[in-house]
Every structure is written in C-alpha cells, then in structure tokens.
Amino acid sequence: SLSEYADEVEELVTPGVCFRVKNVKFDQGKNQHLINLELKQRFSSKWGKFLS
C-alpha cells in the first residue's frame, strides 16, 4: 500500500467546486482527522475553457 492509512477514503475535488467545512474531528485512536464538507456549488461547464 502506498498510503499510511490503507483504509482511508479519499475524494478528489475538481477545480471550480465550492464547499464549506462543516466540522473537523480528530480520532485519537486512529490518529487521523475526519473533515465533513458541505457542497456549495458544482462545477459549471461554462468555466471549462479556463481549465484547458
């Protein structure tokens, strides 16, 4: 495994996605942070010309 946390769940965030951090918790037993996000705005294709 390449990751120190083999069971972690990752989400890739594409450019143009707006979100708000709802809360951050630290699990001492696992020695890792859990970050909850709220999606505020999805990517719009009209901005695609700026990404290429």
Short mmCIF file of C-alpha atoms in Angstrom, two decimals:
data_model
loop_
_atom_site.label_atom_id
_atom_site.label_comp_id
_atom_site.label_asym_id
_atom_site.label_seq_id
_atom_site.Cartn_x
_atom_site.Cartn_y
_atom_site.Cartn_z
CA SER A 1 0.00 0.00 0.00
CA LEU A 2 1.25 3.48 -0.84
CA SER A 3 -0.75 5.17 1.89
CA GLU A 4 -0.01 5.17 5.58
CA TYR A 5 -3.77 4.75 6.03
CA ALA A 6 -4.73 1.77 3.86
CA ASP A 7 -8.43 2.04 4.79
CA GLU A 8 -8.76 5.78 4.25
CA VAL A 9 -11.46 7.18 1.99
CA GLU A 10 -10.37 9.95 -0.36
CA GLU A 11 -12.38 12.31 -2.50
CA LEU A 12 -10.79 14.22 -5.36
CA VAL A 13 -12.06 17.78 -5.65
CA THR A 14 -12.04 19.17 -9.17
CA PRO A 15 -11.32 22.84 -9.91
CA GLY A 16 -14.38 25.04 -9.59
CA VAL A 17 -16.04 23.11 -6.78
CA CYS A 18 -17.01 25.28 -3.81
CA PHE A 19 -17.55 23.75 -0.41
CA ARG A 20 -17.77 24.73 3.24
CA VAL A 21 -16.01 22.92 6.06
CA LYS A 22 -18.82 21.87 8.41
CA ASN A 23 -16.62 20.38 11.12
CA VAL A 24 -13.27 18.78 11.81
CA LYS A 25 -12.81 15.98 14.33
CA PHE A 26 -9.66 14.18 15.42
CA ASP A 27 -9.82 10.47 16.19
CA GLN A 28 -7.02 9.84 18.70
CA GLY A 29 -7.39 6.07 18.40
CA LYS A 30 -6.75 6.18 14.65
CA ASN A 31 -4.54 9.30 14.81
CA GLN A 32 -6.39 10.93 11.91
CA HIS A 33 -8.73 13.81 11.17
CA LEU A 34 -12.27 13.47 9.85
CA ILE A 35 -13.37 16.51 7.87
CA ASN A 36 -17.03 16.97 6.91
CA LEU A 37 -17.69 19.20 3.91
CA GLU A 38 -20.88 20.72 2.53
CA LEU A 39 -21.07 21.15 -1.25
CA LYS A 40 -21.94 24.76 -2.04
CA GLN A 41 -21.60 24.94 -5.82
CA ARG A 42 -20.86 22.38 -8.51
CA PHE A 43 -18.52 22.93 -11.43
CA SER A 44 -20.17 24.63 -14.37
CA SER A 45 -19.11 23.66 -17.91
CA LYS A 46 -19.11 27.34 -18.90
CA TRP A 47 -15.81 27.67 -16.99
CA GLY A 48 -14.22 24.69 -18.78
CA LYS A 49 -12.35 26.95 -21.23
CA PHE A 50 -10.26 28.24 -18.32
CA LEU A 51 -9.12 24.73 -17.35
CA SER A 52 -7.71 23.57 -20.69
#
